[in-house]
PDB file of C-alpha atoms and ligand atoms in Angstrom:
ATOM      1  CA  MET O 284    -189.385-113.037 148.169  1.00  0.00           C
ATOM      2  CA  THR O 285    -187.139-114.313 150.877  1.00  0.00           C
ATOM      3  CA  SER O 286    -185.260-111.545 152.717  1.00  0.00           C
ATOM      4  CA  VAL O 287    -181.894-111.324 152.164  1.00  0.00           C
ATOM      5  CA  ARG O 288    -179.544-112.623 155.108  1.00  0.00           C
ATOM      6  CA  VAL O 289    -175.705-112.472 155.865  1.00  0.00           C
ATOM      7  CA  ASP O 290    -174.140-115.957 155.759  1.00  0.00           C
ATOM      8  CA  SER O 291    -170.121-116.376 156.455  1.00  0.00           C
ATOM      9  CA  ALA O 292    -167.183-118.753 157.119  1.00  0.00           C
ATOM     10  CA  VAL O 293    -163.661-118.708 158.068  1.00  0.00           C
ATOM     11  CA  THR O 294    -160.928-120.246 155.906  1.00  0.00           C
ATOM     12  CA  SER O 295    -157.174-120.679 157.100  1.00  0.00           C
ATOM     13  CA  GLY O 296    -154.265-120.339 154.656  1.00  0.00           C
ATOM     14  CA  THR O 297    -151.976-118.000 153.845  1.00  0.00           C
ATOM     15  CA  PHE O 298    -151.084-114.162 152.707  1.00  0.00           C
ATOM     16  CA  SER O 299    -148.156-113.380 150.872  1.00  0.00           C
ATOM     17  CA  LEU O 300    -146.676-110.055 149.717  1.00  0.00           C
ATOM     18  CA  ASP O 301    -143.025-108.708 149.250  1.00  0.00           C
ATOM     19  CA  GLY O 302    -141.487-112.031 149.670  1.00  0.00           C
ATOM     20  CA  GLU O 303    -142.978-112.853 152.991  1.00  0.00           C
ATOM     21  CA  THR O 304    -145.878-115.667 154.000  1.00  0.00           C
ATOM     22  CA  PHE O 305    -147.818-115.365 156.774  1.00  0.00           C
ATOM     23  CA  ASP O 306    -150.400-117.625 158.389  1.00  0.00           C
ATOM     24  CA  VAL O 307    -153.999-115.891 158.255  1.00  0.00           C
ATOM     25  CA  ASP O 308    -157.838-116.809 158.879  1.00  0.00           C
ATOM     26  CA  ASN O 309    -159.937-114.765 156.603  1.00  0.00           C
ATOM     27  CA  ASN O 310    -163.623-114.072 156.631  1.00  0.00           C
ATOM     28  CA  VAL O 311    -165.591-114.865 153.654  1.00  0.00           C
ATOM     29  CA  TRP O 312    -169.051-113.192 153.374  1.00  0.00           C
ATOM     30  CA  VAL O 313    -172.215-114.352 151.263  1.00  0.00           C
ATOM     31  CA  VAL O 314    -175.047-111.732 151.113  1.00  0.00           C
ATOM     32  CA  GLY O 315    -178.172-113.121 149.939  1.00  0.00           C
ATOM     33  CA  ASN O 316    -181.963-114.840 150.111  1.00  0.00           C
ATOM     34  CA  ASP O 317    -182.629-118.365 149.339  1.00  0.00           C
ATOM     35  CA  ASP O 318    -182.454-118.171 145.759  1.00  0.00           C
ATOM     36  CA  GLU O 319    -179.146-116.207 144.954  1.00  0.00           C
ATOM     37  CA  CYS O 320    -176.353-114.480 146.547  1.00  0.00           C
ATOM     38  CA  ILE O 321    -173.062-112.550 146.059  1.00  0.00           C
ATOM     39  CA  VAL O 322    -169.743-113.686 147.506  1.00  0.00           C
ATOM     40  CA  ILE O 323    -167.917-111.239 148.862  1.00  0.00           C
ATOM     41  CA  ASP O 324    -164.143-112.784 148.634  1.00  0.00           C
ATOM     42  CA  ALA O 325    -162.542-115.832 147.861  1.00  0.00           C
ATOM     43  CA  PRO O 326    -160.006-117.144 150.368  1.00  0.00           C
ATOM     44  CA  HIS O 327    -158.248-120.068 150.448  1.00  0.00           C
ATOM     45  CA  ASP O 328    -160.805-122.636 149.745  1.00  0.00           C
ATOM     46  CA  VAL O 329    -163.733-123.079 147.168  1.00  0.00           C
ATOM     47  CA  ASP O 330    -165.263-126.108 148.830  1.00  0.00           C
ATOM     48  CA  GLN O 331    -165.769-123.993 152.080  1.00  0.00           C
ATOM     49  CA  ILE O 332    -167.150-121.073 150.052  1.00  0.00           C
ATOM     50  CA  LEU O 333    -169.655-123.479 147.905  1.00  0.00           C
ATOM     51  CA  GLU O 334    -170.827-124.606 151.662  1.00  0.00           C
ATOM     52  CA  VAL O 335    -172.131-121.297 152.660  1.00  0.00           C
ATOM     53  CA  VAL O 336    -173.486-120.732 148.846  1.00  0.00           C
ATOM     54  CA  ALA O 337    -175.557-124.196 149.503  1.00  0.00           C
ATOM     55  CA  GLY O 338    -176.562-124.130 145.803  1.00  0.00           C
ATOM     56  CA  ARG O 339    -177.854-121.005 145.521  1.00  0.00           C
ATOM     57  CA  ARG O 340    -177.410-118.797 142.377  1.00  0.00           C
ATOM     58  CA  VAL O 341    -174.181-116.951 142.777  1.00  0.00           C
ATOM     59  CA  LEU O 342    -174.663-113.623 140.907  1.00  0.00           C
ATOM     60  CA  ALA O 343    -170.870-112.113 141.466  1.00  0.00           C
ATOM     61  CA  VAL O 344    -167.699-113.122 143.388  1.00  0.00           C
ATOM     62  CA  ALA O 345    -167.088-109.306 144.357  1.00  0.00           C
ATOM     63  CA  CYS O 346    -163.371-108.988 145.693  1.00  0.00           C
ATOM     64  CA  THR O 347    -162.998-106.032 148.256  1.00  0.00           C
ATOM     65  CA  HIS O 348    -159.122-106.022 147.112  1.00  0.00           C
ATOM     66  CA  ALA O 349    -156.747-108.071 145.379  1.00  0.00           C
ATOM     67  CA  HIS O 350    -154.341-109.551 148.407  1.00  0.00           C
ATOM     68  CA  ASP O 351    -153.900-113.339 147.538  1.00  0.00           C
ATOM     69  CA  ASP O 352    -155.591-114.317 150.549  1.00  0.00           C
ATOM     70  CA  HIS O 353    -158.967-112.543 149.336  1.00  0.00           C
ATOM     71  CA  VAL O 354    -158.640-113.674 145.643  1.00  0.00           C
ATOM     72  CA  ARG O 355    -156.512-116.832 145.455  1.00  0.00           C
ATOM     73  CA  VAL O 356    -159.571-119.158 144.770  1.00  0.00           C
ATOM     74  CA  ALA O 357    -161.790-116.480 142.877  1.00  0.00           C
ATOM     75  CA  PRO O 358    -161.119-118.009 139.509  1.00  0.00           C
ATOM     76  CA  GLN O 359    -161.770-121.496 140.325  1.00  0.00           C
ATOM     77  CA  LEU O 360    -165.015-120.524 142.639  1.00  0.00           C
ATOM     78  CA  ALA O 361    -166.059-118.474 139.582  1.00  0.00           C
ATOM     79  CA  GLU O 362    -166.055-120.912 137.072  1.00  0.00           C
ATOM     80  CA  SER O 363    -167.592-123.477 139.528  1.00  0.00           C
ATOM     81  CA  VAL O 364    -170.730-121.493 139.986  1.00  0.00           C
ATOM     82  CA  ASP O 365    -170.793-119.663 136.607  1.00  0.00           C
ATOM     83  CA  ALA O 366    -170.152-116.242 138.002  1.00  0.00           C
ATOM     84  CA  PRO O 367    -168.154-113.103 137.066  1.00  0.00           C
ATOM     85  CA  ILE O 368    -165.440-111.776 139.304  1.00  0.00           C
ATOM     86  CA  LEU O 369    -165.827-108.121 140.034  1.00  0.00           C
ATOM     87  CA  LEU O 370    -162.843-105.950 141.268  1.00  0.00           C
ATOM     88  CA  HIS O 371    -161.675-102.392 141.336  1.00  0.00           C
ATOM     89  CA  ALA O 372    -159.902-101.377 138.397  1.00  0.00           C
ATOM     90  CA  ASP O 373    -157.093 -99.884 140.527  1.00  0.00           C
ATOM     91  CA  ASP O 374    -156.152-103.280 142.009  1.00  0.00           C
ATOM     92  CA  LEU O 375    -155.359-104.896 138.802  1.00  0.00           C
ATOM     93  CA  PRO O 376    -151.504-104.686 139.525  1.00  0.00           C
ATOM     94  CA  VAL O 377    -152.113-106.056 142.621  1.00  0.00           C
ATOM     95  CA  TRP O 378    -154.180-109.008 141.251  1.00  0.00           C
ATOM     96  CA  ARG O 379    -151.799-109.861 138.490  1.00  0.00           C
ATOM     97  CA  LEU O 380    -149.044-110.835 141.163  1.00  0.00           C
ATOM     98  CA  THR O 381    -151.313-113.980 142.398  1.00  0.00           C
ATOM     99  CA  HIS O 382    -153.342-114.242 138.842  1.00  0.00           C
ATOM    100  CA  PRO O 383    -150.902-113.333 135.897  1.00  0.00           C
ATOM    101  CA  THR O 384    -152.895-115.030 133.393  1.00  0.00           C
ATOM    102  CA  THR O 385    -156.671-114.545 134.378  1.00  0.00           C
ATOM    103  CA  GLU O 386    -158.318-111.151 134.405  1.00  0.00           C
ATOM    104  CA  PRO O 387    -161.495-110.167 136.576  1.00  0.00           C
ATOM    105  CA  ASP O 388    -164.793-110.074 134.414  1.00  0.00           C
ATOM    106  CA  GLY O 389    -165.753-106.645 135.378  1.00  0.00           C
ATOM    107  CA  PRO O 390    -165.272-103.409 137.418  1.00  0.00           C
ATOM    108  CA  LEU O 391    -166.423-102.630 140.866  1.00  0.00           C
ATOM    109  CA  VAL O 392    -167.130 -98.934 140.252  1.00  0.00           C
ATOM    110  CA  HIS O 393    -167.544 -96.505 143.165  1.00  0.00           C
ATOM    111  CA  GLY O 394    -171.211 -95.834 143.551  1.00  0.00           C
ATOM    112  CA  GLY O 395    -172.075 -98.644 142.046  1.00  0.00           C
ATOM    113  CA  ARG O 396    -174.658-101.022 143.332  1.00  0.00           C
ATOM    114  CA  LEU O 397    -175.129-104.712 143.399  1.00  0.00           C
ATOM    115  CA  ALA O 398    -178.466-105.652 143.626  1.00  0.00           C
ATOM    116  CA  ILE O 399    -179.835-109.127 145.639  1.00  0.00           C
ATOM    117  CA  GLY O 400    -183.040-109.867 146.131  1.00  0.00           C
ATOM    118  CA  ASP O 401    -184.826-106.756 147.959  1.00  0.00           C
ATOM    119  CA  ALA O 402    -181.255-105.428 149.207  1.00  0.00           C
ATOM    120  CA  ALA O 403    -178.351-103.936 147.300  1.00  0.00           C
ATOM    121  CA  LEU O 404    -174.686-103.487 148.096  1.00  0.00           C
ATOM    122  CA  THR O 405    -173.098 -99.857 147.323  1.00  0.00           C
ATOM    123  CA  VAL O 406    -169.619 -99.642 146.047  1.00  0.00           C
ATOM    124  CA  MET O 407    -167.363 -97.358 148.103  1.00  0.00           C
ATOM    125  CA  HIS O 408    -163.872 -96.899 146.539  1.00  0.00           C
ATOM    126  CA  THR O 409    -161.715 -96.742 150.172  1.00  0.00           C
ATOM    127  CA  PRO O 410    -158.106 -96.612 148.763  1.00  0.00           C
ATOM    128  CA  GLY O 411    -155.037 -96.882 151.388  1.00  0.00           C
ATOM    129  CA  HIS O 412    -154.893-100.809 152.260  1.00  0.00           C
ATOM    130  CA  ALA O 413    -154.520-101.482 148.516  1.00  0.00           C
ATOM    131  CA  PRO O 414    -155.424 -98.733 145.918  1.00  0.00           C
ATOM    132  CA  GLY O 415    -158.682-100.424 144.663  1.00  0.00           C
ATOM    133  CA  ALA O 416    -159.795-101.265 147.997  1.00  0.00           C
ATOM    134  CA  VAL O 417    -163.497-101.167 148.232  1.00  0.00           C
ATOM    135  CA  CYS O 418    -166.044-101.524 150.938  1.00  0.00           C
ATOM    136  CA  LEU O 419    -169.625-102.766 150.157  1.00  0.00           C
ATOM    137  CA  TYR O 420    -172.551-100.940 151.883  1.00  0.00           C
ATOM    138  CA  SER O 421    -176.049-102.044 152.353  1.00  0.00           C
ATOM    139  CA  PRO O 422    -178.334 -99.551 154.307  1.00  0.00           C
ATOM    140  CA  GLU O 423    -181.313-101.967 154.034  1.00  0.00           C
ATOM    141  CA  LEU O 424    -179.088-104.638 156.222  1.00  0.00           C
ATOM    142  CA  ARG O 425    -177.251-101.711 158.288  1.00  0.00           C
ATOM    143  CA  VAL O 426    -174.301-103.654 157.137  1.00  0.00           C
ATOM    144  CA  VAL O 427    -170.607-102.475 155.677  1.00  0.00           C
ATOM    145  CA  PHE O 428    -168.534-105.066 154.463  1.00  0.00           C
ATOM    146  CA  THR O 429    -164.682-103.667 154.696  1.00  0.00           C
ATOM    147  CA  GLY O 430    -162.336-106.325 153.641  1.00  0.00           C
ATOM    148  CA  ASP O 431    -159.079-105.162 155.147  1.00  0.00           C
ATOM    149  CA  THR O 432    -159.961-101.283 155.132  1.00  0.00           C
ATOM    150  CA  LEU O 433    -161.262-100.945 158.836  1.00  0.00           C
ATOM    151  CA  PHE O 434    -161.122-104.356 161.320  1.00  0.00           C
ATOM    152  CA  ASN O 435    -162.556-104.613 164.880  1.00  0.00           C
ATOM    153  CA  GLY O 436    -159.676-102.562 166.539  1.00  0.00           C
ATOM    154  CA  GLY O 437    -158.598-100.089 164.016  1.00  0.00           C
ATOM    155  CA  PRO O 438    -157.386 -99.340 160.515  1.00  0.00           C
ATOM    156  CA  GLY O 439    -155.926-102.330 158.104  1.00  0.00           C
ATOM    157  CA  ALA O 440    -152.308-102.714 157.743  1.00  0.00           C
ATOM    158  CA  THR O 441    -150.189-100.322 155.318  1.00  0.00           C
ATOM    159  CA  GLY O 442    -146.605-101.703 155.833  1.00  0.00           C
ATOM    160  CA  ARG O 443    -146.421-102.998 152.565  1.00  0.00           C
ATOM    161  CA  SER O 444    -146.050-102.230 148.810  1.00  0.00           C
ATOM    162  CA  PHE O 445    -149.340-100.610 147.157  1.00  0.00           C
ATOM    163  CA  SER O 446    -150.497 -99.392 150.801  1.00  0.00           C
ATOM    164  CA  ASP O 447    -150.326 -95.604 152.179  1.00  0.00           C
ATOM    165  CA  LYS O 448    -151.545 -95.095 155.401  1.00  0.00           C
ATOM    166  CA  ASP O 449    -152.550 -91.288 154.944  1.00  0.00           C
ATOM    167  CA  VAL O 450    -154.919 -92.611 152.261  1.00  0.00           C
ATOM    168  CA  LEU O 451    -156.183 -94.930 154.220  1.00  0.00           C
ATOM    169  CA  LEU O 452    -156.964 -93.328 157.078  1.00  0.00           C
ATOM    170  CA  ALA O 453    -158.888 -90.382 154.827  1.00  0.00           C
ATOM    171  CA  SER O 454    -160.925 -93.140 153.032  1.00  0.00           C
ATOM    172  CA  ILE O 455    -162.024 -94.327 156.863  1.00  0.00           C
ATOM    173  CA  ARG O 456    -162.661 -90.851 158.146  1.00  0.00           C
ATOM    174  CA  SER O 457    -164.257 -89.541 154.732  1.00  0.00           C
ATOM    175  CA  THR O 458    -166.039 -92.511 153.770  1.00  0.00           C
ATOM    176  CA  LEU O 459    -166.709 -95.276 156.424  1.00  0.00           C
ATOM    177  CA  PHE O 460    -167.193 -92.710 159.082  1.00  0.00           C
ATOM    178  CA  ALA O 461    -170.087 -91.043 157.313  1.00  0.00           C
ATOM    179  CA  LEU O 462    -171.887 -93.992 157.687  1.00  0.00           C
ATOM    180  CA  PRO O 463    -174.390 -94.413 160.730  1.00  0.00           C
ATOM    181  CA  ASP O 464    -172.960 -95.419 163.826  1.00  0.00           C
ATOM    182  CA  ASP O 465    -175.440 -98.499 164.499  1.00  0.00           C
ATOM    183  CA  THR O 466    -173.973-100.064 160.987  1.00  0.00           C
ATOM    184  CA  ILE O 467    -172.506-103.356 161.735  1.00  0.00           C
ATOM    185  CA  VAL O 468    -168.695-104.024 160.157  1.00  0.00           C
ATOM    186  CA  HIS O 469    -167.876-107.180 158.667  1.00  0.00           C
ATOM    187  CA  ALA O 470    -164.340-107.228 158.017  1.00  0.00           C
ATOM    188  CA  GLY O 471    -161.967-109.444 156.161  1.00  0.00           C
ATOM    189  CA  HIS O 472    -160.480-110.967 159.340  1.00  0.00           C
ATOM    190  CA  GLY O 473    -161.647-111.303 162.782  1.00  0.00           C
ATOM    191  CA  ASP O 474    -164.582-110.115 164.393  1.00  0.00           C
ATOM    192  CA  SER O 475    -167.406-107.537 163.495  1.00  0.00           C
ATOM    193  CA  THR O 476    -167.641-104.566 165.129  1.00  0.00           C
ATOM    194  CA  THR O 477    -169.753-101.191 164.449  1.00  0.00           C
ATOM    195  CA  ILE O 478    -168.803 -97.829 162.979  1.00  0.00           C
ATOM    196  CA  GLY O 479    -169.701 -95.950 166.239  1.00  0.00           C
ATOM    197  CA  VAL O 480    -167.188 -98.123 168.116  1.00  0.00           C
ATOM    198  CA  GLU O 481    -164.310 -97.815 165.800  1.00  0.00           C
ATOM    199  CA  ALA O 482    -164.859 -94.079 165.049  1.00  0.00           C
ATOM    200  CA  GLU O 483    -165.133 -93.481 168.904  1.00  0.00           C
ATOM    201  CA  ALA O 484    -161.736 -95.345 169.124  1.00  0.00           C
ATOM    202  CA  LEU O 485    -160.003 -93.536 166.266  1.00  0.00           C
ATOM    203  CA  GLY O 486    -161.264 -90.476 166.380  1.00  0.00           C
ATOM    204  CA  ARG O 487    -163.535 -88.987 163.376  1.00  0.00           C
TER     205      ARG O 487
HETATM  206 ZN1   ZN J 178    -155.438-106.985 152.393  1.00  0.00          ZN
END
């Protein structure tokens, strides 16, 4: 069995919420071996994501949360690779803003595990940026995929509908800062960082 690795691409497009639209670059992360993979988030451009998938079997399209810049092409991608879309149930109201007529295929449940080859992603519910925001942690890879919950430089935004700053900070401190300091943080936007660097900057 080939070992599990992380591949990625950066897509460009927009994020819209509360009647405003912004230009954004999004990271799409693909965790897998030579045979199979899991796609984390489905931003902007199916072809760019398929290039990273590179013909491998896609086990799931796992959405860190349902803001439109993270899920806009999820149905199209899921159909083209025949994989289920997974999203925490608390983000269904946010999902329906972008996809009123399509539902995700299954839930991401806190404590659940998504196996890929000889590794796995553990689902951690980290509400705050969005009510159903999750982080996906792999102890084997020493990596956590944080979506928009924690960036290089601090917590995600909480100025818009469905967000709550106190809830976000509690999620980060209780769940993410409990991970080992050398855990690499791959976020939904921008450069990667580590738990230790961000915990030092924000305070535990
Ligand atoms: Zn977001």
